[in-house]
Amino acid sequence: MNDYVKHVADNLQRQYGHEPEYLQAVFSWLESIAPALEDDSRYEKLDLLTRMVEPERLFAFSVPWVDDAGYAHTAHGYRVQFNSAIGPYKGGLRFRADVTPSVVKFLGFEQTYKNAMTGLPIGGAAGGADFDPRGKSNREIMRFCQSFMTALYRYMGADTDVPSGDIGVGSREIGYLYGAYKRLSGRSESGALTGKGLTYGGSLIRQEAAGFGTVYFLARMLQHQHESLEGKLVAISGFGNMSWGICRKVTELGGKVVTLSGPDGYIHDPDGVATKEKFDFLLQMRQSGADKVEPYAEKFGVKFYPGKKPWEVPVDIAIPCATQNELDVEDAVMLIANNVRYYVEGANMPATTEARRLLCLSPKILTAGSKAAGSGGVAVSALEMVQNSLRYSWSRSEVDRRLQGIMSDIYDASAAAAEAYGLGYDLMAGNDIAAFKKIASAMIAQGV
Ligand code: GLU
């Protein structure tokens, strides 16, 4: 590690030693981009590293809301506006009990580098609240979203900061958030939020985009090996929006997704999550708000493994799509022992640092990180913004074509950067380096 990187890392450790997810994301990135740091002496002179790993602004606010029995509760709300070098802040909102400043900062950091590679003019942000949507009524969710927006609306806007969904925030929540924003701001400003419904400025394919994008990226990796998805078995975790899109696209391309998981365990469906009835059931399970995958096993007569993770099932391809640090060293060892050949990250930072290292070092596995393979959702969010500013809607095939093009460009840029820095086929490092160089160059151009 050179002295400058050490200085930046020491400062971070001192300031944020109590924020594990944030430090984990930043430290693994610092490792990835190390080969590019000697390229330009201005990186150090302008203290670019510190400026890139610190959020430009972080809001914390209380979110009081009243439940159906008349009792008041107070959640902790956050929005981190991480980096605006390339465009307005852009990123999701997460409503889940484990949301902390560390979690929103790691998400905002990852989002910045993800967004940079989409080729569209968006900066990076993230936010959310430690509100647990499980078992809440529709009216409680609406009141919560309205209270959340009361705190956030003055800091966002189509040219300022454009939130979207993440875990616990889907089209229903975006609807309530948008309705509240419109009322508070007095403006019909569709570009202020993405993931909107199709009747009020949403984009076709936005819901499918997170999953489709990951599969488009994977398809390029397979192509590189002169292979295709035809006949491949895929294990995924989660059963949310991204999992739903992955099941659909993998099925369409001839592969089979054989696992899904939730906080309660995983299901193994040897026939594949591969019919419309099954895809629709995923949406129903999600909408029920119970956050359990077991009902899938009951409904379709397959096996449910309580308290277990899906990585023990032998497959060709593993795609974690649930949450940060869901995959640990034991799981990584299992994937390697089962001869998994492709490890593609859908969720943000799904593997612990050690697990990720193990997978990257394994000569038999090709790996892709979430900052590249997980960027389909935000890519179509940016396309939604474009359509909103045009006051026009593109067709489904037009948006899908653009999404494929974006994922393909990200793949090419990652592979090219890895090659240029003598890193072989390390798509994770390649993507980090390409994104770093792009943001660095925008920041240098705009002065200190
Ligand atoms: N949370 C999503 C992501 O990880 C979406 C962000 C957005 O669309 O702004 O990329």
XYZ file of C-alpha atoms and ligand atoms in Angstrom:
458
model
C 0.000 0.000 0.000
C 1.490 3.370 -0.850
C 1.715 6.131 1.788
C -1.197 8.103 0.433
C -3.578 5.121 0.452
C -2.422 4.276 3.960
C -3.111 7.840 5.086
C -6.645 7.711 3.615
C -7.321 4.280 5.124
C -6.053 5.332 8.580
C -8.258 8.410 8.548
C -11.282 6.333 7.614
C -10.567 3.808 10.319
C -10.264 6.577 12.914
C -13.439 8.359 11.862
C -15.634 5.391 11.020
C -14.275 2.418 12.948
C -17.811 1.769 14.156
C -19.295 1.601 10.645
C -18.365 -1.885 9.400
C -20.277 -2.103 6.094
C -19.040 1.284 4.949
C -15.397 0.483 5.742
C -15.705 -2.937 4.139
C -16.965 -1.439 0.860
C -14.310 1.271 0.789
C -11.361 -0.946 1.759
C -12.119 -3.580 -0.842
C -12.432 -0.808 -3.447
C -9.083 0.689 -2.408
C -7.526 -2.736 -2.992
C -9.156 -3.033 -6.410
C -8.103 0.339 -7.766
C -4.516 0.178 -6.437
C -3.007 -0.609 -9.874
C -4.451 2.641 -11.293
C -3.259 4.971 -8.552
C 0.152 5.602 -10.089
C -1.419 6.790 -13.348
C -1.797 10.426 -12.374
C -0.011 12.382 -9.653
C -3.074 14.618 -9.281
C -4.965 11.803 -7.557
C -2.851 12.454 -4.496
C -2.222 16.146 -4.989
C -5.961 16.889 -5.153
C -6.697 14.397 -2.372
C -9.095 12.651 -4.673
C -9.258 9.425 -2.706
C -10.557 11.105 0.445
C -12.997 13.120 -1.602
C -14.243 9.972 -3.310
C -14.709 7.842 -0.214
C -16.429 10.521 1.891
C -20.060 11.402 1.189
C -20.547 14.976 0.020
C -23.535 15.276 2.350
C -25.461 13.080 4.777
C -28.925 13.794 6.178
C -30.293 12.072 9.250
C -33.853 12.738 10.379
C -36.552 11.253 12.553
C -39.630 9.739 10.935
C -42.574 9.724 13.346
C -45.641 7.761 12.268
C -48.862 6.491 13.831
C -49.919 2.819 13.640
C -53.489 1.613 13.088
C -54.053 1.244 16.829
C -53.199 4.917 17.327
C -49.706 4.452 18.796
C -46.846 6.623 17.588
C -43.440 5.213 16.560
C -40.260 6.936 15.466
C -37.909 5.548 12.847
C -34.420 6.821 11.969
C -34.326 8.123 8.393
C -31.271 8.846 6.234
C -30.220 10.116 2.865
C -26.590 10.146 1.841
C -25.742 12.281 -1.174
C -22.476 10.622 -1.947
C -21.054 12.014 -5.134
C -22.315 14.461 -7.768
C -19.345 14.531 -10.146
C -21.285 13.002 -13.029
C -24.859 14.166 -12.409
C -27.597 14.618 -9.797
C -27.448 12.239 -6.825
C -29.233 9.007 -7.681
C -29.948 5.867 -5.720
C -32.436 3.797 -3.801
C -34.246 3.966 -0.483
C -34.208 0.917 1.781
C -36.808 0.333 4.508
C -35.607 -2.441 6.777
C -34.890 -2.811 10.477
C -31.093 -3.083 9.973
C -30.647 0.258 8.156
C -27.932 2.367 9.839
C -25.684 5.256 8.740
C -23.048 2.616 7.902
C -25.452 0.740 5.627
C -26.660 3.823 3.733
C -23.074 5.029 3.333
C -21.897 1.708 1.915
C -24.898 1.677 -0.425
C -24.277 5.271 -1.518
C -20.616 4.525 -2.125
C -21.350 1.439 -4.231
C -24.089 3.299 -6.079
C -21.711 6.064 -7.136
C -19.414 3.632 -8.943
C -22.278 1.553 -10.297
C -23.958 4.624 -11.720
C -20.806 5.985 -13.297
C -20.544 2.967 -15.571
C -24.102 3.190 -16.911
C -22.929 5.916 -19.283
C -25.823 8.104 -18.164
C -25.379 11.376 -16.250
C -26.123 10.319 -12.668
C -24.207 10.790 -9.428
C -24.532 8.436 -6.455
C -26.779 8.370 -3.374
C -28.682 6.039 -1.047
C -31.070 6.343 1.834
C -33.791 4.710 3.840
C -34.977 4.075 7.356
C -34.841 1.416 10.058
C -38.554 0.864 9.574
C -39.601 -2.781 9.353
C -42.382 -3.053 6.753
C -43.155 -6.661 7.740
C -46.767 -7.067 8.823
C -47.624 -3.381 8.383
C -50.948 -2.436 6.857
C -51.285 -0.494 3.655
C -52.360 2.599 5.575
C -49.416 2.349 7.945
C -47.049 2.099 4.980
C -48.687 5.145 3.386
C -48.426 7.235 6.540
C -44.813 6.191 6.978
C -43.929 7.142 3.395
C -45.656 10.509 3.818
C -43.754 11.248 7.008
C -40.467 10.160 5.416
C -41.078 12.485 2.475
C -41.934 15.399 4.770
C -38.341 15.245 5.949
C -36.693 14.551 2.592
C -38.570 16.594 -0.011
C -36.626 19.834 0.392
C -33.326 18.102 -0.362
C -34.323 16.261 -3.525
C -35.562 17.022 -7.059
C -34.998 16.008 -10.673
C -31.733 17.988 -10.893
C -30.697 17.516 -7.261
C -31.270 14.025 -5.926
C -33.508 11.346 -7.411
C -34.454 8.482 -5.062
C -35.816 5.116 -6.132
C -36.562 1.774 -4.483
C -34.411 -0.834 -2.794
C -35.203 -3.544 -0.239
C -38.624 -2.802 1.330
C -39.390 -0.027 -1.143
C -41.297 -1.190 -4.232
C -43.842 0.360 -6.550
C -46.441 0.804 -3.785
C -44.019 2.799 -1.608
C -42.723 4.823 -4.561
C -46.338 5.747 -5.350
C -46.947 7.055 -1.827
C -43.581 8.831 -1.748
C -44.233 10.466 -5.101
C -47.750 11.535 -4.091
C -46.380 13.141 -0.939
C -43.524 14.828 -2.838
C -45.950 16.331 -5.337
C -48.162 17.716 -2.589
C -45.289 19.123 -0.516
C -43.403 20.667 -3.409
C -46.489 21.780 -5.330
C -44.840 20.485 -8.491
C -45.635 17.693 -10.894
C -42.001 16.812 -11.307
C -41.906 13.244 -12.530
C -38.101 13.134 -12.775
C -37.789 13.536 -8.990
C -38.305 9.817 -8.265
C -37.864 6.679 -10.350
C -39.536 3.305 -10.227
C -42.870 5.079 -10.649
C -46.014 3.331 -11.882
C -46.606 3.261 -15.618
C -49.662 5.526 -15.359
C -47.704 8.455 -13.895
C -44.316 8.584 -15.568
C -42.723 5.195 -14.892
C -40.690 3.327 -17.477
C -41.468 -0.020 -19.047
C -38.936 -2.707 -17.982
C -37.997 -0.798 -14.790
C -39.354 -3.606 -12.617
C -37.621 -6.306 -14.637
C -34.410 -4.329 -15.045
C -32.488 -5.379 -11.927
C -32.790 -9.073 -12.777
C -32.615 -8.760 -16.560
C -29.500 -6.593 -16.339
C -27.668 -9.162 -14.226
C -28.525 -11.938 -16.670
C -27.456 -9.804 -19.654
C -24.102 -9.290 -17.953
C -23.803 -13.006 -17.185
C -24.652 -13.814 -20.804
C -21.608 -11.826 -21.930
C -19.382 -13.777 -19.528
C -20.751 -17.050 -20.860
C -20.236 -15.871 -24.416
C -16.603 -15.119 -23.601
C -16.246 -18.814 -22.669
C -18.107 -19.872 -25.843
C -21.006 -21.030 -23.709
C -24.627 -20.030 -23.181
C -27.301 -20.315 -20.506
C -28.878 -23.265 -22.323
C -29.128 -26.175 -19.876
C -27.301 -24.370 -17.037
C -28.427 -24.677 -13.429
C -28.518 -21.467 -11.419
C -28.727 -20.981 -7.651
C -29.962 -17.626 -6.448
C -30.757 -16.219 -3.023
C -33.620 -13.898 -2.162
C -37.102 -13.820 -3.683
C -37.555 -10.107 -4.273
C -37.577 -7.926 -7.336
C -34.141 -8.928 -8.594
C -34.768 -12.663 -8.097
C -38.061 -12.372 -9.985
C -36.367 -10.761 -13.005
C -33.533 -13.296 -12.963
C -35.917 -16.271 -12.921
C -37.758 -14.865 -15.915
C -34.722 -14.053 -18.023
C -32.755 -17.211 -17.178
C -35.812 -19.301 -18.145
C -36.195 -17.366 -21.390
C -32.553 -18.043 -22.264
C -32.803 -21.788 -21.592
C -31.321 -22.046 -18.085
C -32.995 -23.135 -14.855
C -33.098 -21.281 -11.517
C -33.411 -24.035 -8.922
C -33.236 -22.160 -5.591
C -34.772 -19.154 -3.844
C -34.206 -18.057 -0.280
C -35.538 -15.873 2.499
C -34.595 -15.112 6.089
C -36.396 -18.386 6.971
C -34.324 -20.742 4.752
C -34.230 -21.831 1.109
C -36.316 -23.846 -1.319
C -34.964 -26.261 -3.949
C -37.093 -26.616 -7.061
C -35.379 -29.098 -9.424
C -37.873 -28.269 -12.221
C -36.833 -24.622 -12.034
C -38.660 -21.454 -11.017
C -39.739 -21.403 -14.598
C -43.464 -20.886 -15.143
C -45.677 -17.829 -15.115
C -47.522 -19.254 -12.123
C -44.245 -19.461 -10.201
C -43.078 -15.983 -11.252
C -46.416 -14.537 -10.153
C -46.227 -16.405 -6.871
C -42.909 -14.675 -6.101
C -44.684 -11.331 -6.416
C -47.486 -12.545 -4.167
C -45.053 -13.767 -1.498
C -43.331 -10.398 -1.598
C -46.604 -8.469 -1.425
C -47.792 -10.512 1.562
C -45.126 -8.716 3.605
C -44.276 -11.876 5.580
C -40.684 -12.099 4.220
C -40.788 -15.919 4.111
C -39.989 -18.263 1.229
C -41.478 -21.417 2.762
C -44.932 -20.817 1.189
C -43.318 -21.531 -2.224
C -42.426 -25.051 -1.075
C -45.968 -25.638 0.186
C -47.564 -24.307 -2.967
C -45.394 -26.183 -5.489
C -44.583 -29.311 -3.485
C -40.797 -28.831 -3.368
C -38.373 -29.126 -0.481
C -37.794 -26.337 2.023
C -34.592 -26.221 4.075
C -35.224 -24.116 7.199
C -32.381 -21.902 8.385
C -30.101 -22.949 5.492
C -28.584 -21.082 2.552
C -28.916 -22.180 -1.079
C -25.172 -22.423 -1.793
C -25.042 -26.108 -0.865
C -26.995 -27.070 -3.999
C -24.666 -28.102 -6.857
C -25.144 -25.716 -9.808
C -23.161 -24.089 -12.625
C -23.891 -20.496 -11.675
C -24.434 -18.778 -8.304
C -26.062 -15.343 -8.066
C -26.546 -13.882 -4.585
C -29.436 -11.404 -4.814
C -30.554 -10.974 -1.215
C -28.444 -8.593 0.860
C -24.992 -7.523 2.048
C -22.686 -10.132 3.568
C -25.156 -12.962 3.037
C -22.372 -15.203 1.734
C -19.538 -16.095 4.119
C -16.331 -18.139 3.900
C -18.141 -21.398 4.571
C -20.504 -20.686 1.680
C -17.617 -19.741 -0.611
C -15.838 -23.006 0.214
C -19.065 -24.843 -0.581
C -19.403 -23.129 -3.972
C -15.814 -23.988 -4.831
C -16.226 -27.616 -3.673
C -19.388 -27.926 -5.773
C -17.521 -26.757 -8.889
C -19.597 -23.659 -9.472
C -18.149 -21.947 -12.546
C -19.704 -18.495 -12.467
C -20.209 -16.287 -9.427
C -22.137 -13.130 -10.287
C -23.211 -10.604 -7.669
C -26.728 -9.237 -7.972
C -27.163 -7.741 -4.485
C -24.872 -4.980 -3.239
C -21.717 -6.402 -1.583
C -23.269 -9.844 -0.948
C -20.041 -11.535 0.153
C -17.838 -10.905 3.165
C -14.326 -9.675 2.324
C -12.799 -13.102 2.980
C -15.462 -14.981 1.010
C -15.047 -12.656 -1.928
C -11.261 -13.062 -1.879
C -11.595 -16.843 -1.855
C -13.955 -16.791 -4.819
C -11.785 -14.375 -6.799
C -8.663 -16.445 -6.138
C -10.281 -19.706 -7.175
C -8.948 -20.429 -10.682
C -12.065 -22.375 -11.647
C -14.601 -19.606 -11.027
C -15.276 -16.522 -13.115
C -16.513 -13.664 -10.958
C -18.383 -10.410 -11.505
C -19.131 -7.794 -8.851
C -22.406 -6.073 -8.075
C -21.120 -2.653 -9.128
C -21.104 -4.048 -12.670
C -23.559 -6.955 -12.819
C -26.047 -5.334 -10.427
C -26.511 -2.077 -12.271
C -29.504 -2.921 -14.478
C -32.029 -1.399 -12.070
C -30.399 1.972 -11.818
C -29.603 1.975 -15.540
C -33.315 1.829 -16.339
C -33.979 4.382 -13.589
C -31.704 6.706 -15.539
C -33.601 5.838 -18.714
C -36.813 6.696 -16.838
C -35.313 10.110 -16.080
C -34.479 10.586 -19.760
C -38.067 9.731 -20.765
C -39.453 12.067 -18.079
C -37.361 14.941 -19.374
C -38.476 14.190 -22.939
C -42.084 13.945 -21.685
C -42.303 10.792 -23.733
C -42.337 7.018 -23.156
C -40.283 4.502 -25.077
C -41.653 1.079 -25.981
C -40.797 -2.031 -23.994
C -38.436 -3.270 -26.718
C -36.717 0.116 -26.944
C -35.981 0.213 -23.191
C -34.904 -3.440 -23.190
C -32.578 -2.841 -26.147
C -30.983 0.105 -24.353
C -30.608 -1.906 -21.135
C -28.855 -4.702 -23.031
C -26.573 -2.163 -24.670
C -25.686 -0.582 -21.314
C -24.923 -3.930 -19.640
C -22.823 -4.938 -22.616
C -20.886 -1.668 -22.501
C -20.218 -2.130 -18.776
C -18.954 -5.644 -19.468
C -16.675 -4.418 -22.271
C -15.283 -1.543 -20.187
C -14.614 -3.872 -17.219
C -12.896 -6.483 -19.387
C -10.849 -3.835 -21.203
C -9.645 -2.177 -17.978
C -8.705 -5.550 -16.462
C -6.725 -6.352 -19.594
C -5.053 -2.925 -19.711
C -3.831 -3.275 -16.119
C -2.548 -6.814 -16.603
C -5.281 -8.303 -14.410
C -6.409 -10.934 -16.902
C -10.149 -11.514 -16.712
C -10.709 -9.871 -13.327
C -13.998 -8.129 -14.109
C -14.429 -6.918 -10.514
C -11.173 -4.971 -10.444
C -11.598 -3.943 -14.083
C -14.963 -2.367 -13.364
C -13.705 -0.620 -10.223
C -10.754 0.838 -12.094
C -12.825 2.027 -15.059
C -15.405 3.679 -12.776
C -12.699 5.240 -10.604
C -10.957 6.766 -13.608
C -14.182 8.200 -14.967
C -15.242 9.846 -11.704
C -11.711 11.027 -10.982
C -11.513 12.702 -14.339
C -14.903 14.452 -13.818
C -13.811 15.636 -10.372
C -10.456 16.921 -11.580
C -12.142 18.831 -14.400
C -14.527 20.539 -11.952
C -11.844 21.801 -9.567
C -11.461 21.385 -5.840
N -31.421 0.276 -5.306
C -31.218 0.082 -6.699
C -29.766 -0.216 -6.984
O -29.112 -0.842 -6.202
C -31.840 1.155 -7.539
C -31.275 2.512 -7.495
C -32.007 3.488 -8.427
O -32.709 3.018 -9.307
O -31.846 4.684 -8.248
O -29.172 0.098 -7.975
